PDB file of C-alpha atoms in Angstrom:
ATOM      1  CA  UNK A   1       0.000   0.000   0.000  1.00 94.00           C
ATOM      2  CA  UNK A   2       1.030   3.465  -0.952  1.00 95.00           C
ATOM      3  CA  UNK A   3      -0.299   6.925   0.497  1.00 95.00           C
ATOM      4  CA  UNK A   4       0.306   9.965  -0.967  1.00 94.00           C
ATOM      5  CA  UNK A   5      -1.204  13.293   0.392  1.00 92.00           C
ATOM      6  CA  UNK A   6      -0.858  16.748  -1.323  1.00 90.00           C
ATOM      7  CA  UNK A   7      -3.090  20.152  -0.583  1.00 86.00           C
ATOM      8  CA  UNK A   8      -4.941  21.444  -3.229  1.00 87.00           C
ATOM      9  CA  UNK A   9      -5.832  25.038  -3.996  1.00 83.00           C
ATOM     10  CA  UNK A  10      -8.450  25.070  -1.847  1.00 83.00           C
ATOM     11  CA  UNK A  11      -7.006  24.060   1.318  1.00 85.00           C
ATOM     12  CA  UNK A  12      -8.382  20.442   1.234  1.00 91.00           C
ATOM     13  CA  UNK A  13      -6.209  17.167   1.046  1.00 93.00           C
ATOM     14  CA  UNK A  14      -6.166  15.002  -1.130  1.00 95.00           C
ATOM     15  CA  UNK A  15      -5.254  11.208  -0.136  1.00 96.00           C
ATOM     16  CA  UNK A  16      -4.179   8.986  -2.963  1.00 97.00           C
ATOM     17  CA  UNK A  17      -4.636   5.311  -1.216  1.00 97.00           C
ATOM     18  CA  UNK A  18      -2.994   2.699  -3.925  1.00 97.00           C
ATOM     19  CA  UNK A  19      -2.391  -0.978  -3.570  1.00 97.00           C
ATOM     20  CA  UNK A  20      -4.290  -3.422  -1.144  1.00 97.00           C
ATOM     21  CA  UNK A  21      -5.360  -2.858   2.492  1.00 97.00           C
ATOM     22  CA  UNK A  22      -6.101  -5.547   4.996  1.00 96.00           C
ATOM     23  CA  UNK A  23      -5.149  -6.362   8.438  1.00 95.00           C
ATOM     24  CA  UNK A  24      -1.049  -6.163   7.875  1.00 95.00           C
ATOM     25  CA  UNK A  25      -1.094  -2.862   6.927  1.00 96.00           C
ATOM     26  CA  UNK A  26      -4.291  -1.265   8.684  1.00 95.00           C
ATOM     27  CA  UNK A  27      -1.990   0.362  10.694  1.00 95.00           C
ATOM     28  CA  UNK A  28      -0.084   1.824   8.567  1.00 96.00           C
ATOM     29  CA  UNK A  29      -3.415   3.279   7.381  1.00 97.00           C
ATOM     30  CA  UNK A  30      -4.518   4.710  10.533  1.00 96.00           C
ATOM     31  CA  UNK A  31      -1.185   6.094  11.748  1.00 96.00           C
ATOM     32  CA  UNK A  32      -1.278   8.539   8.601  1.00 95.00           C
ATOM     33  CA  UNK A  33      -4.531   9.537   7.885  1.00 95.00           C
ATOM     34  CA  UNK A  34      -4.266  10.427  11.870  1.00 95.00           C
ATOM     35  CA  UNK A  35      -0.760  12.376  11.073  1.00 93.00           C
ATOM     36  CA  UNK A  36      -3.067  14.072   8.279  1.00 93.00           C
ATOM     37  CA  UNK A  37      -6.208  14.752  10.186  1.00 93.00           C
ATOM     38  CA  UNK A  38      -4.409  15.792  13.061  1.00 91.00           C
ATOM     39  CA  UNK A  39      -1.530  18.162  12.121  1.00 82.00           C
ATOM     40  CA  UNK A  40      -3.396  20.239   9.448  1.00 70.00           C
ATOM     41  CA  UNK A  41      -5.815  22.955   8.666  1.00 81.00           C
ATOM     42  CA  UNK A  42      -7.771  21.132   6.406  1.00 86.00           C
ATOM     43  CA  UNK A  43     -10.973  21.984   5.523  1.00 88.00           C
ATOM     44  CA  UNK A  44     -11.895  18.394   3.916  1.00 93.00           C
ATOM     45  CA  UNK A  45      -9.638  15.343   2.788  1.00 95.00           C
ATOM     46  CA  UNK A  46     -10.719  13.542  -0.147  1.00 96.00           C
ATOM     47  CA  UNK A  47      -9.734   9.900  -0.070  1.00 97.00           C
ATOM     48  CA  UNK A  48      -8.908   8.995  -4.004  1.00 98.00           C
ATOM     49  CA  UNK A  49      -9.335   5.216  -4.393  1.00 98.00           C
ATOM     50  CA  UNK A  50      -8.665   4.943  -8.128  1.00 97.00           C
ATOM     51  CA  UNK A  51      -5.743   2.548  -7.454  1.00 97.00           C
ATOM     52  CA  UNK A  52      -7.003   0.981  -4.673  1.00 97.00           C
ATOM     53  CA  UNK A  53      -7.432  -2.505  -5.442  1.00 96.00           C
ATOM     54  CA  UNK A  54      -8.579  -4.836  -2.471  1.00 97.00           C
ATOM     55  CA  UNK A  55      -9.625  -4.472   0.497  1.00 97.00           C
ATOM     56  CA  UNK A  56     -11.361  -6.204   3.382  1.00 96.00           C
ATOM     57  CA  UNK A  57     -13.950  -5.250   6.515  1.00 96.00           C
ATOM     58  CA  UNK A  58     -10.496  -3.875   8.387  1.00 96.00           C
ATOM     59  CA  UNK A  59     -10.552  -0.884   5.868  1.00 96.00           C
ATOM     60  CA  UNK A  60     -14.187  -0.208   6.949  1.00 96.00           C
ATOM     61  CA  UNK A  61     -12.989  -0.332  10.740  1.00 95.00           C
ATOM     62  CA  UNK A  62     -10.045   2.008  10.205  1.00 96.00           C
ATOM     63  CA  UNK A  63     -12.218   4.909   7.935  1.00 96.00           C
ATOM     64  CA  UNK A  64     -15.166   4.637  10.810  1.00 93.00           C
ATOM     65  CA  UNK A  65     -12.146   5.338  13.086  1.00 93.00           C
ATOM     66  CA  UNK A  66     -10.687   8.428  11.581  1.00 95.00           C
ATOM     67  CA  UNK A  67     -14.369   9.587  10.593  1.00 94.00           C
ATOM     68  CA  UNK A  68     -14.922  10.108  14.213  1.00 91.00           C
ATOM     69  CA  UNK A  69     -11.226  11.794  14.945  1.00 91.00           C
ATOM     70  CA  UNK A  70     -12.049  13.807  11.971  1.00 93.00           C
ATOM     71  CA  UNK A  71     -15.367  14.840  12.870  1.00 92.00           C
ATOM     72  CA  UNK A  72     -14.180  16.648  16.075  1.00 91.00           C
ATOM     73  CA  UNK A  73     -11.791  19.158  14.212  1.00 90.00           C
ATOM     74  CA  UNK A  74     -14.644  19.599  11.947  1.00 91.00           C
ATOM     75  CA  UNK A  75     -13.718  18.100   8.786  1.00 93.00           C
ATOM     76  CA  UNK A  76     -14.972  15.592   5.842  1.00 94.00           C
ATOM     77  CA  UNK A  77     -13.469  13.064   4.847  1.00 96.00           C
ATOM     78  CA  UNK A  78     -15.006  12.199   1.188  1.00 97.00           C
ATOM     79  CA  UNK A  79     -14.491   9.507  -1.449  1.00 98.00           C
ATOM     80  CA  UNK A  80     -13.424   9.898  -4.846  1.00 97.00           C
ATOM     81  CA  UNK A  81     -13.055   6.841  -7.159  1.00 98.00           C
ATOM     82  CA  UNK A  82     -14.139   3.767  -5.611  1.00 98.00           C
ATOM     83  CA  UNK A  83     -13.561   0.136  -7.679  1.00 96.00           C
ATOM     84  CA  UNK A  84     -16.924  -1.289  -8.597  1.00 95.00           C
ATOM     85  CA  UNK A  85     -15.736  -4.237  -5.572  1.00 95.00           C
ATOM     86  CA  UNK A  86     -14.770  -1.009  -2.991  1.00 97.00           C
ATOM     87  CA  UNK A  87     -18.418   0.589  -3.666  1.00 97.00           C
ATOM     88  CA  UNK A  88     -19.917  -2.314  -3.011  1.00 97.00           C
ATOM     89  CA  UNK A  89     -18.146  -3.045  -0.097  1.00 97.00           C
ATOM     90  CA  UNK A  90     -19.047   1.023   1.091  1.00 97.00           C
ATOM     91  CA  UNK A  91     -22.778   0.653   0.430  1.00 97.00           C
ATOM     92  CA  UNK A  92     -22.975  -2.908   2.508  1.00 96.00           C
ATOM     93  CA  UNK A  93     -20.988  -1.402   5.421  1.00 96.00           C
ATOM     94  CA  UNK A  94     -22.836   1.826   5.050  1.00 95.00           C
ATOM     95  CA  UNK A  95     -19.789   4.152   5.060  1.00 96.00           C
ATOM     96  CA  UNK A  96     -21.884   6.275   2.146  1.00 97.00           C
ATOM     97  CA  UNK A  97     -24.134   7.356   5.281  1.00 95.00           C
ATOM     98  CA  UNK A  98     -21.315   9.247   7.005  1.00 95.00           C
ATOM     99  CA  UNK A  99     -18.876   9.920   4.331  1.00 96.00           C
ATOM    100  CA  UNK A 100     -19.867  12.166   0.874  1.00 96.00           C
ATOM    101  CA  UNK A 101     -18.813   9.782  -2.525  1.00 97.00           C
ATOM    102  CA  UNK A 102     -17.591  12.554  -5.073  1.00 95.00           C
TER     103      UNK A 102
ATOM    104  CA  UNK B   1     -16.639 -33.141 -14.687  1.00 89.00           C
ATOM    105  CA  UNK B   2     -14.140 -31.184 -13.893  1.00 92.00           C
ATOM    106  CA  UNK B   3     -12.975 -32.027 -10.025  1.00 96.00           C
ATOM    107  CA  UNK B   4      -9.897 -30.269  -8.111  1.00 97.00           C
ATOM    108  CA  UNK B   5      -8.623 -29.802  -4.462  1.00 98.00           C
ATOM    109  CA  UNK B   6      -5.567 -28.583  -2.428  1.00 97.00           C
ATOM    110  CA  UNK B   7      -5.381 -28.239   1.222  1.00 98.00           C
ATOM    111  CA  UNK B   8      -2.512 -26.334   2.921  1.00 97.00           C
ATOM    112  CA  UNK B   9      -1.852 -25.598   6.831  1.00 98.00           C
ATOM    113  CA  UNK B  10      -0.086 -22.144   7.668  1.00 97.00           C
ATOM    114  CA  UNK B  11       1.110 -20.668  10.572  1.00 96.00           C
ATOM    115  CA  UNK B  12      -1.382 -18.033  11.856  1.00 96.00           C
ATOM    116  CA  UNK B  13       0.475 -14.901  10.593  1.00 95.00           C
ATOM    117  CA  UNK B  14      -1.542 -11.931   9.262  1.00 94.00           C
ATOM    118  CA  UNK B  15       1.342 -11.749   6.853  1.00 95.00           C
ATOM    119  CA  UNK B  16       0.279 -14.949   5.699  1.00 97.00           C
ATOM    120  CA  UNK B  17      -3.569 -13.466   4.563  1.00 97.00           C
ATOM    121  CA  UNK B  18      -2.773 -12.163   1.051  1.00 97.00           C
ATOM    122  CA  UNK B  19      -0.287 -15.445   0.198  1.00 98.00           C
ATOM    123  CA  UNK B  20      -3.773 -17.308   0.955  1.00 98.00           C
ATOM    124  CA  UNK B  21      -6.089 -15.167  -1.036  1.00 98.00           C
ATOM    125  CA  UNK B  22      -3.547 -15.107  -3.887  1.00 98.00           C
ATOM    126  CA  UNK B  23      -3.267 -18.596  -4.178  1.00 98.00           C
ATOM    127  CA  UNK B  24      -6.823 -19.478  -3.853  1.00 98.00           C
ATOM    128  CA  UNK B  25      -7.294 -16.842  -6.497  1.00 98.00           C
ATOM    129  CA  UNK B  26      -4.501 -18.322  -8.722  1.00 98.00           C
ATOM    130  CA  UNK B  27      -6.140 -22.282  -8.326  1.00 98.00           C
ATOM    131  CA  UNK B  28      -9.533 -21.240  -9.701  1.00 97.00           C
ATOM    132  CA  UNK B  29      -8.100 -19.919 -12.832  1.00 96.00           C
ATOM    133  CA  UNK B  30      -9.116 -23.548 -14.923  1.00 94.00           C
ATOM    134  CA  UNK B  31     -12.808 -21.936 -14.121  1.00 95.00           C
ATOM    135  CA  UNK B  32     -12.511 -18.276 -15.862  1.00 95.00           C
ATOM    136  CA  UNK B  33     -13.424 -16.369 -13.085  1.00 97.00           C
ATOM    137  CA  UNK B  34     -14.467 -13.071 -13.919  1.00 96.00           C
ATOM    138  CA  UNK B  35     -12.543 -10.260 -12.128  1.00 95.00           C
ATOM    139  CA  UNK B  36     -15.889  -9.842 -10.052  1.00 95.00           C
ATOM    140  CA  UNK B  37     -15.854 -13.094  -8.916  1.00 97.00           C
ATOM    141  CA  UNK B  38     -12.328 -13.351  -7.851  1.00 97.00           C
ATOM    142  CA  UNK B  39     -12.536 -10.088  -5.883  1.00 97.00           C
ATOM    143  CA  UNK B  40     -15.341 -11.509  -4.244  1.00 97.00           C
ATOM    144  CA  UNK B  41     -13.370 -14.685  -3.080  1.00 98.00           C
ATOM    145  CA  UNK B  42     -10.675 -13.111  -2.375  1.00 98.00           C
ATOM    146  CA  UNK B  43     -12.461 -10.716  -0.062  1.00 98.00           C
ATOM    147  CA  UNK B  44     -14.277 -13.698   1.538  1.00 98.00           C
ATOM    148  CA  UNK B  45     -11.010 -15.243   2.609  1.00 98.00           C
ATOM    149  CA  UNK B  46      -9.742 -12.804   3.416  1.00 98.00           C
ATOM    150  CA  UNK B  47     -12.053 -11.913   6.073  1.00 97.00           C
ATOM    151  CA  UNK B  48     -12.290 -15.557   7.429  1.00 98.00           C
ATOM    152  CA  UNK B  49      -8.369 -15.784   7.889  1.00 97.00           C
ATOM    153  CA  UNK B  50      -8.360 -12.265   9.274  1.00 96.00           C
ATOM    154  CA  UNK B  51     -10.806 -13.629  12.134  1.00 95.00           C
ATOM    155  CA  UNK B  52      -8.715 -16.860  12.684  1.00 96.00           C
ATOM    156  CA  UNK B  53      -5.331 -14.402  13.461  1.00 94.00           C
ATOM    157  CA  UNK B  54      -7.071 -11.770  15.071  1.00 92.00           C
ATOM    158  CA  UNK B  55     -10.093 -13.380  17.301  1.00 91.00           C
ATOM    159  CA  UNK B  56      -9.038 -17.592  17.611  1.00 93.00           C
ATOM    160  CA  UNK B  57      -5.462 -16.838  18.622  1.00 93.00           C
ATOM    161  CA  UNK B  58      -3.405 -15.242  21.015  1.00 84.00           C
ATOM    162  CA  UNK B  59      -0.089 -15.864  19.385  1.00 82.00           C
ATOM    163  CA  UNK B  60       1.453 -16.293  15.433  1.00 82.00           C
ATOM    164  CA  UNK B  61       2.542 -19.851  17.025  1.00 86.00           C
ATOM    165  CA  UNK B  62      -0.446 -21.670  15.725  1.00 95.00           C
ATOM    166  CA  UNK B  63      -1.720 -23.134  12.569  1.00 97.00           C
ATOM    167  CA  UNK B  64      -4.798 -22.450  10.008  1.00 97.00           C
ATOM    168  CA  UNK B  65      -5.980 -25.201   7.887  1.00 98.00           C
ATOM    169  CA  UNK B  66      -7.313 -24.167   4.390  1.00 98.00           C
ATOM    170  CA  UNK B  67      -8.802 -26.691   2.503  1.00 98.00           C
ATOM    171  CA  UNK B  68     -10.004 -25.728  -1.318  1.00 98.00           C
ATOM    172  CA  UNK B  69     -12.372 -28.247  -4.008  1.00 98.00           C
ATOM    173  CA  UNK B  70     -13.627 -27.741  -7.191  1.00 97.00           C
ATOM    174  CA  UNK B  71     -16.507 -29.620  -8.313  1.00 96.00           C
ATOM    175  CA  UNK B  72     -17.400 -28.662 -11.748  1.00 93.00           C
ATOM    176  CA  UNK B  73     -18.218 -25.041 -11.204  1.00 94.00           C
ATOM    177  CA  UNK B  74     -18.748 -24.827  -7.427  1.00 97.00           C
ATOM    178  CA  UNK B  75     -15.852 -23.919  -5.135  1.00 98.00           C
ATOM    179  CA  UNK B  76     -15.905 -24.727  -1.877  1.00 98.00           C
ATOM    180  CA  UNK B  77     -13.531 -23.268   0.681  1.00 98.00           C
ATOM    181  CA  UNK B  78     -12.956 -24.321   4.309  1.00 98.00           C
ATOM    182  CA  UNK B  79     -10.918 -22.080   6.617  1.00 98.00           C
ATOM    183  CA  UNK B  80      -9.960 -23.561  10.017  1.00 98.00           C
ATOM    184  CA  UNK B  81      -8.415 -22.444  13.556  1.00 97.00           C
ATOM    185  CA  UNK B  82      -8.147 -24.622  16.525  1.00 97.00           C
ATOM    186  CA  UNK B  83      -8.634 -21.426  18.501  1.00 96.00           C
ATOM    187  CA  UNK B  84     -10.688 -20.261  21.378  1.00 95.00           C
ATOM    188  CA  UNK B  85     -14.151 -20.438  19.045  1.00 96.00           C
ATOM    189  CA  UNK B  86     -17.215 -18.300  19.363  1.00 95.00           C
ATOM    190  CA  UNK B  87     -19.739 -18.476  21.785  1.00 93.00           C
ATOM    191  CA  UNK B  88     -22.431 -17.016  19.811  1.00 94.00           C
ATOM    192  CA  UNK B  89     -21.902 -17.786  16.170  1.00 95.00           C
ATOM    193  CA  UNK B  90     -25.523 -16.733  15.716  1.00 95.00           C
ATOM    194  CA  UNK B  91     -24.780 -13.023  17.320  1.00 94.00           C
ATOM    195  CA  UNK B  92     -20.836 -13.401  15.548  1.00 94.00           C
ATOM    196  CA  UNK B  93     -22.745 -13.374  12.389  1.00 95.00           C
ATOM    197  CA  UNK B  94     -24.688 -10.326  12.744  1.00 94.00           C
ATOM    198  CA  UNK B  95     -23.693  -6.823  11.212  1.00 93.00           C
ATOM    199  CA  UNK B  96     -21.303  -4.410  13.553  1.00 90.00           C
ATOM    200  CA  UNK B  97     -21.392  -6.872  15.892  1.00 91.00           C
ATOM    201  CA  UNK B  98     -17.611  -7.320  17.284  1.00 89.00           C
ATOM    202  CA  UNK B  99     -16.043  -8.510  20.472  1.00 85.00           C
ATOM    203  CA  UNK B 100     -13.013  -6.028  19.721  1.00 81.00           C
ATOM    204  CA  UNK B 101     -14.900  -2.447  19.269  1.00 74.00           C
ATOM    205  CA  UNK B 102     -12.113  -0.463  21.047  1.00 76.00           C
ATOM    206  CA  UNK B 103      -9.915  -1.669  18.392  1.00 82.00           C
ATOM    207  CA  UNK B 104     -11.898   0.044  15.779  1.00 87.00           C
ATOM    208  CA  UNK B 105     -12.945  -3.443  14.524  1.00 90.00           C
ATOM    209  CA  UNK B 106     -15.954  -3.009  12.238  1.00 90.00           C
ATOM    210  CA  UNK B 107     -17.644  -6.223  12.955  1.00 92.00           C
ATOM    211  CA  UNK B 108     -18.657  -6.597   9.331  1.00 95.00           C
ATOM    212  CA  UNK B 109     -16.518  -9.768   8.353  1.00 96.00           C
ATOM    213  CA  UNK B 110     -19.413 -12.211   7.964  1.00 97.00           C
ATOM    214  CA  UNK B 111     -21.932 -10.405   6.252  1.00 97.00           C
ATOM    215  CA  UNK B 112     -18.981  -9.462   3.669  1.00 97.00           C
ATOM    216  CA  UNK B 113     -18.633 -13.093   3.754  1.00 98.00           C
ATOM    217  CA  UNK B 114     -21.827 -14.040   3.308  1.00 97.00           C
ATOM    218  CA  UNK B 115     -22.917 -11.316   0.895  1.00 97.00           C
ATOM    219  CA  UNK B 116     -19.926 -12.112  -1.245  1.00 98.00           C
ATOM    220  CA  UNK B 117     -20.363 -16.170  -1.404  1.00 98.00           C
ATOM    221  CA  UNK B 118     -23.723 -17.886  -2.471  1.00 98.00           C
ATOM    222  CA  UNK B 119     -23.736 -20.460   1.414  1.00 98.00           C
ATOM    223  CA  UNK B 120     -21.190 -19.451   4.540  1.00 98.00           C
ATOM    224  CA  UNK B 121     -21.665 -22.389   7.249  1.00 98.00           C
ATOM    225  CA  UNK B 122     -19.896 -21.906  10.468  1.00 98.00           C
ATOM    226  CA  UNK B 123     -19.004 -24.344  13.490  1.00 98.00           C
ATOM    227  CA  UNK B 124     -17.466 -23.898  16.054  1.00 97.00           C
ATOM    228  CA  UNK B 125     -16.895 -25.172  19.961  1.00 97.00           C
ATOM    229  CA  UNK B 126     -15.433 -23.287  22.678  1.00 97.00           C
ATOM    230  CA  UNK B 127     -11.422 -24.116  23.119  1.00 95.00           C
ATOM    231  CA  UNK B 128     -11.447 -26.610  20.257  1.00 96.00           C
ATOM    232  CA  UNK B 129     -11.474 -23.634  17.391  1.00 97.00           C
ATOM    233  CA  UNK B 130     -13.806 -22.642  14.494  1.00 97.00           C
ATOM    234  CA  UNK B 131     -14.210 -23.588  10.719  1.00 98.00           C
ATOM    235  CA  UNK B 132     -15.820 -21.599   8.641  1.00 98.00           C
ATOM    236  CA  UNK B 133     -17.420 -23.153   5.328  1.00 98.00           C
ATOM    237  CA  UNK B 134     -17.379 -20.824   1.894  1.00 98.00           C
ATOM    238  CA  UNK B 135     -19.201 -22.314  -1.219  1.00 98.00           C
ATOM    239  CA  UNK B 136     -19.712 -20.201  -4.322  1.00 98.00           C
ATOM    240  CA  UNK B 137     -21.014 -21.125  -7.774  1.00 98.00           C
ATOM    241  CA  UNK B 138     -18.387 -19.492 -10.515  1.00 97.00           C
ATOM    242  CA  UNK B 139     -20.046 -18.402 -13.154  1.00 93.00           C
ATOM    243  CA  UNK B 140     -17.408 -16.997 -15.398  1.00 80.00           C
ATOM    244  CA  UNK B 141     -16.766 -15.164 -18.244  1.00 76.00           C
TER     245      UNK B 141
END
């Protein structure tokens, strides 16, 4: 798994998450989308799934995680480019209800 | 008819998860998955051997069995742990439900498992372990 986060014009981040994530690597996951949410003026931080290309119910358990964290210094977190699989995966788990697909 | 079957036992290393799903994936190629359907298995097992590391044990120093058959176009996938099994597998099975919530578990694994396989059977006895039973139909291309 590879993250890469850069600041667009508008003062929100955008997270490019590539590769797989499962349970070997969820913390990897959380540690920097934590470093992100927590040492940043962000307004919102668009996760950008395009290369993303598995990933299991840990995924789900990290992102309801950091949507809490994220909710307290008042920002989004959004998703951008979801695999067909990923969507799927969103809708069952019902992370749509709490976090904006763009 | 076209028949098949592998069984493997690994040590219970999270490590281990995506060497599983990978070669699961990789023995089902004779049926033409679609991309769909291997996601979908993959996924599945992966959420099975995730529970076996993460709930069964206590330490890397123990052993899942993974048994795979084909039978014509039905696959048929049995993960095992000789862990400390579930008490509840009718609760274990239901959505967001998780022993580990201050771990930021989502408690989703068997309804991915179950929405993502046609028939998930579980069983499992207290301090003997857990197997959990996967069957799908493979359609293919």
């Amino acid at each position: 798994m590879e993250i890469i986060c850069s600041r667009l014009i508008n003062n929100n981040a955008l997270v490019k998450i590539d590769g797989e994530i499962d349970e070997s690597n969820a913390q990897q996951l959380k540690n920097k989308l934590d470093e992100i949410i927590d040492s940043s003026d962000f307004i919102d931080i668009i996760l950008d799934l395009k290369n993303l290309t598995f990933m299991d119910s840990t995924g789900i358990g990290v992102l309801l995680g950091r949507y809490k964290k994220s909710r307290i210094k008042n920002i989004n977190i959004k998703i951008k480019n979801p695999s067909k699989h990923v969507d799927f995966i969103f809708n069952t788990c019902g992370v749509y209800s709490i976090m904006e697909k763009i | 008819m076209y028949k098949n079957d592998f069984s493997m036992k690994i040590k219970s290393k999270i490590e281990n998860d995506k060497f599983i799903r990978s070669t699961i994936a990789a023995f089902i190629t004779p049926l033409n998955p679609t991309l769909e359907e291997i996601q979908d298995i993959k996924t599945a097992v992966s959420e099975a051997v995730t529970n076996c590391v993460v709930h069964a044990y206590n330490s890397e120093n123990q052993y899942i069995t993974i048994s795979v058959q084909v039978l014509d176009k039905v696959l048929k996938i049995s993960i095992k742990d000789e862990g400390v099994g579930i008490e509840n597998v009718n609760k274990a099975r239901e959505p967001f439900f998780t022993t580990k919530s201050e771990e930021e578990r989502s408690g989703m694994g068997f309804t991915l498992m179950e929405s993502f396989m046609d028939k998930i059977e579980v069983y499992s006895m207290i301090n003997k372990g857990t197997e959990v039973v996967m069957t799908k139909k493979i359609a293919g291309d």
